[in-house]
Amino acid sequence: METIRVRTTQNVFIEYPVASLGDRMLAFLIDSIILTAYNFVCYFILREYTFSTTVNILIITVPFFLYHPVFEILMNGQTPGKRQMRIKVVNLDGSSPTIGGYLMRWLFRLVEVFLLRGALAIVTIAANGRGQRLGDIAAGTSVVKLVPAEATRSANVFASAEEGYEPTFPQAAQLNDSDLEVIYEALEVNRDTGNAVPATLLTEKVKSLLGIESDLPPVKFLYTIIKDHNQLVSSA
C-alpha cells in the first residue's frame, strides 16, 4: 500500500496510506449533496425575493465553483466531504499545501471533473501510484487517508482515573492536548501498521521534553505516559 509521510505540528513524521479512489468519490458525492442542498435553499429564497439576474447568477454559481478551494484552504486540506471520509490533501513531502497549491488543484478540477465529468480524474488516480489526479501532479499534492483517532483511544488505554493507581511519571501532567494528540497518532500507526518508528522517535522527544529517564519499550512508555496524564489531570 502506497503511503505518504506527514509531518505533524510536533515535527514528527506519521505515515498515512494514500486515500482510495472509492473514498475520494464518496467525499465528492457528499460535497455534491451539500451543494445541491444549497441550490435548493437558494431556489426557494429567490422565489420569495427579487434580485437582479446578475445577483441571482452569482448566488448560485460562486459557491459552486469556489466550494472546494475555499474549504480546503480554511479546513487545512479538507472539505466537509473529505472530513467525513477522513481524507486530506497534503504535499508529497508531508507538509500542508500552500494557497497556490490549492488553487492549482482547483484550476485543473474545472477541466478534470466538471468539463470531463470526472472521467479523466478517475483514470489518472487509478493509474497513478500515488493517488494523484492531474491537479495533484501539477500542485505536488496527494490525498491521504487519516487513521481514525478514536480507534486508538480504547477504554484500556484512555481510561479515566483509577482508584489507587500511582503514576509512574508525574511529569506527564505537563503535557497538553496537542502533545497527547501526537502520541495518539504514533500509537495508532504502531497498532494498525506495525510501524514502531514514530513511537520510538516520539518516546525520545517526550523523555527529553519532560526530563525522564526510563528503560520501558517505546510503545509501553507512551501508553504509560497517557495513563499517568489521565490519572494526574483527573485527580487534580
Coordinates of C-alpha atoms in Angstrom, one line a residue:
M1 CA 0.0 0.0 0.0
E2 CA 1.4 3.4 -1.0
T3 CA 1.9 5.7 1.9
I4 CA 2.9 9.4 2.5
R5 CA 4.9 10.6 5.5
V6 CA 3.0 13.5 7.0
R7 CA 4.8 16.0 9.3
T8 CA 2.8 16.8 12.5
T9 CA 2.9 20.1 14.4
Q10 CA 5.4 18.4 16.8
N11 CA 7.9 17.8 13.9
V12 CA 7.2 14.0 14.0
F13 CA 6.5 12.1 10.7
I14 CA 3.5 9.8 10.6
E15 CA 2.9 7.5 7.7
Y16 CA -0.6 7.6 6.2
P17 CA -2.0 5.4 3.4
V18 CA -3.0 7.2 0.2
A19 CA -6.7 7.6 0.0
S20 CA -8.5 5.1 -2.2
L21 CA -10.4 6.1 -5.3
G22 CA -13.6 5.0 -3.5
D23 CA -13.0 7.3 -0.5
R24 CA -12.4 10.2 -2.8
M25 CA -15.5 9.6 -4.9
L26 CA -17.7 9.3 -1.7
A27 CA -16.2 12.5 -0.4
F28 CA -17.0 14.2 -3.7
L29 CA -20.6 12.8 -3.5
I30 CA -21.1 14.2 0.0
D31 CA -19.8 17.6 -1.2
S32 CA -22.1 17.4 -4.2
I33 CA -25.1 16.7 -1.9
I34 CA -24.2 19.7 0.2
L35 CA -24.1 21.9 -2.9
T36 CA -27.3 20.5 -4.2
A37 CA -29.0 21.3 -0.9
Y38 CA -27.6 24.8 -1.1
N39 CA -29.1 25.2 -4.5
F40 CA -32.5 24.0 -3.3
V41 CA -32.4 26.6 -0.5
C42 CA -31.4 29.3 -2.9
Y43 CA -34.2 28.3 -5.3
F44 CA -36.9 28.9 -2.6
I45 CA -35.3 32.1 -1.4
L46 CA -35.0 33.5 -4.9
R47 CA -38.7 32.7 -5.4
E48 CA -39.6 34.9 -2.5
Y49 CA -37.2 37.8 -3.0
T50 CA -36.4 39.7 -6.2
F51 CA -32.8 40.3 -7.2
S52 CA -31.2 41.2 -10.4
T53 CA -30.3 38.5 -12.8
T54 CA -26.6 39.1 -12.2
V55 CA -27.0 38.7 -8.4
N56 CA -29.1 35.5 -8.9
I57 CA -26.3 34.0 -11.1
L58 CA -23.6 34.9 -8.6
I59 CA -25.6 33.5 -5.6
I60 CA -25.8 30.1 -7.5
T61 CA -22.5 29.9 -9.3
V62 CA -19.9 31.4 -7.0
P63 CA -20.3 28.8 -4.2
F64 CA -20.4 26.0 -6.8
F65 CA -17.1 27.0 -8.3
L66 CA -15.3 28.1 -5.1
Y67 CA -16.6 25.5 -2.7
H68 CA -13.6 23.1 -2.9
P69 CA -10.7 25.6 -2.8
V70 CA -12.2 27.8 -0.1
F71 CA -13.0 24.8 2.2
E72 CA -9.6 23.2 1.6
I73 CA -7.8 26.4 2.5
L74 CA -9.9 27.1 5.5
M75 CA -10.1 23.5 6.7
N76 CA -6.4 22.6 6.2
G77 CA -6.8 20.3 3.2
Q78 CA -10.3 19.1 3.8
T79 CA -13.9 19.8 2.6
P80 CA -16.9 18.6 4.6
G81 CA -17.0 15.5 2.4
K82 CA -13.3 14.8 2.9
R83 CA -13.6 15.3 6.6
Q84 CA -16.5 12.9 6.7
M85 CA -14.4 10.3 4.8
R86 CA -11.3 11.1 6.9
I87 CA -9.1 12.1 3.9
K88 CA -7.0 15.1 3.5
V89 CA -4.9 16.9 0.8
V90 CA -1.2 17.1 1.6
N91 CA 2.0 17.8 -0.2
L92 CA 4.1 14.8 -1.3
D93 CA 6.7 15.8 1.3
G94 CA 4.1 15.6 4.1
S95 CA 3.7 19.3 4.6
S96 CA 0.4 21.3 4.2
P97 CA -0.2 22.8 0.7
T98 CA 0.1 26.5 0.1
I99 CA -2.8 28.6 -1.1
G100 CA -1.3 28.4 -4.5
G101 CA -1.2 24.6 -4.4
Y102 CA -4.9 24.5 -3.5
L103 CA -5.7 26.9 -6.3
M104 CA -3.7 24.8 -8.8
R105 CA -5.7 21.7 -7.9
W106 CA -8.9 23.8 -8.3
L107 CA -8.0 25.0 -11.8
F108 CA -7.4 21.5 -13.0
R109 CA -10.5 20.3 -11.3
L110 CA -12.6 22.6 -13.6
V111 CA -11.4 20.6 -16.5
E112 CA -10.9 17.1 -15.0
V113 CA -14.1 16.9 -13.0
F114 CA -16.6 19.5 -14.3
L115 CA -15.9 19.6 -18.0
L116 CA -15.0 15.9 -18.5
R117 CA -17.4 14.7 -15.8
G118 CA -14.6 13.2 -13.7
A119 CA -13.6 10.5 -16.2
L120 CA -10.0 11.9 -16.6
A121 CA -9.6 12.3 -12.9
I122 CA -10.7 8.7 -12.2
V123 CA -8.4 7.3 -14.9
T124 CA -5.4 9.3 -13.6
I125 CA -6.0 8.4 -10.0
A126 CA -6.4 4.7 -10.8
A127 CA -3.2 4.7 -13.0
N128 CA -1.0 6.9 -10.7
G129 CA 0.8 5.1 -7.9
R130 CA 0.4 8.0 -5.5
G131 CA -3.3 8.6 -5.9
Q132 CA -2.9 11.8 -7.9
R133 CA -5.2 13.3 -10.5
L134 CA -3.6 15.9 -12.9
G135 CA -4.3 18.7 -10.5
D136 CA -2.4 16.8 -7.8
I137 CA 0.5 16.2 -10.1
A138 CA 0.7 19.8 -11.1
A139 CA 0.5 21.0 -7.5
G140 CA 2.7 18.3 -6.0
T141 CA 0.0 17.0 -3.7
S142 CA -1.9 13.9 -3.0
V143 CA -4.8 12.8 -0.7
V144 CA -4.2 10.6 2.3
K145 CA -6.5 8.5 4.5
L146 CA -6.4 9.7 8.1
V147 CA -6.5 6.9 10.6
P148 CA -9.4 7.4 12.9
A149 CA -8.1 8.9 16.2
E150 CA -10.8 7.3 18.3
A151 CA -9.8 3.8 17.2
T152 CA -6.7 4.1 19.3
R153 CA -8.4 5.7 22.3
S154 CA -9.8 2.4 23.6
A155 CA -11.0 2.1 27.1
N156 CA -7.9 0.3 28.4
V157 CA -5.6 3.0 27.1
F158 CA -7.5 6.2 27.7
A159 CA -9.4 5.3 30.8
S160 CA -10.3 7.8 33.4
A161 CA -8.5 7.9 36.7
E162 CA -8.2 4.5 38.5
E163 CA -8.6 4.4 42.2
G164 CA -5.3 3.6 43.9
Y165 CA -3.2 3.9 40.8
E166 CA 0.1 5.6 41.3
P167 CA 1.5 7.4 38.2
T168 CA 4.9 6.3 37.1
F169 CA 5.9 9.6 35.6
P170 CA 4.5 12.7 37.4
Q171 CA 5.9 14.8 34.7
A172 CA 3.2 13.6 32.4
A173 CA 0.9 16.3 33.8
Q174 CA 2.9 18.8 31.9
L175 CA 1.7 17.6 28.5
N176 CA -1.1 19.5 26.7
D177 CA -3.8 18.3 24.3
S178 CA -1.6 18.8 21.3
D179 CA 1.1 16.7 22.8
L180 CA -1.3 13.9 23.5
E181 CA -2.8 14.0 20.0
V182 CA 0.6 13.3 18.6
I183 CA 1.1 10.4 21.0
Y184 CA -2.3 9.0 19.9
E185 CA -1.3 9.2 16.3
A186 CA 2.0 7.4 16.9
L187 CA 0.4 4.6 18.9
E188 CA -2.3 4.3 16.3
V189 CA 0.2 3.9 13.5
N190 CA 2.0 1.2 15.5
R191 CA -1.2 -0.7 16.2
D192 CA -2.6 -0.6 12.7
T193 CA 0.5 -0.9 10.6
G194 CA 3.1 -2.4 12.9
N195 CA 5.4 0.6 12.2
A196 CA 7.0 1.4 15.6
V197 CA 9.3 4.1 14.2
P198 CA 7.0 7.1 15.1
A199 CA 6.5 5.7 18.6
T200 CA 10.3 5.3 19.0
L201 CA 11.1 8.8 17.8
L202 CA 8.3 10.3 19.9
T203 CA 9.4 8.5 23.0
E204 CA 12.8 10.1 22.8
K205 CA 11.2 13.6 22.3
V206 CA 8.9 13.1 25.3
K207 CA 11.7 11.9 27.5
S208 CA 13.8 14.9 26.5
L209 CA 10.9 17.4 26.9
L210 CA 9.9 16.1 30.4
G211 CA 13.4 15.2 31.6
I212 CA 12.5 11.5 32.1
E213 CA 14.9 8.5 32.2
S214 CA 13.2 5.2 31.5
D215 CA 14.1 1.8 30.1
L216 CA 10.5 1.0 29.1
P217 CA 10.0 -0.1 25.5
P218 CA 8.7 2.9 23.4
V219 CA 5.1 1.8 22.9
K220 CA 4.7 0.8 26.6
F221 CA 6.3 4.0 27.6
L222 CA 3.8 6.1 25.6
Y223 CA 0.8 4.1 26.9
T224 CA 2.1 4.7 30.5
I225 CA 2.6 8.4 29.8
I226 CA -1.0 8.7 28.6
K227 CA -2.4 6.7 31.6
D228 CA -0.3 8.8 34.0
H229 CA -1.5 12.0 32.4
N230 CA -5.2 11.0 32.7
Q231 CA -4.7 10.0 36.3
L232 CA -2.9 13.2 37.3
V233 CA -5.3 15.5 35.4
S234 CA -8.4 13.7 36.8
S235 CA -7.0 13.8 40.3
A236 CA -6.0 17.5 40.2

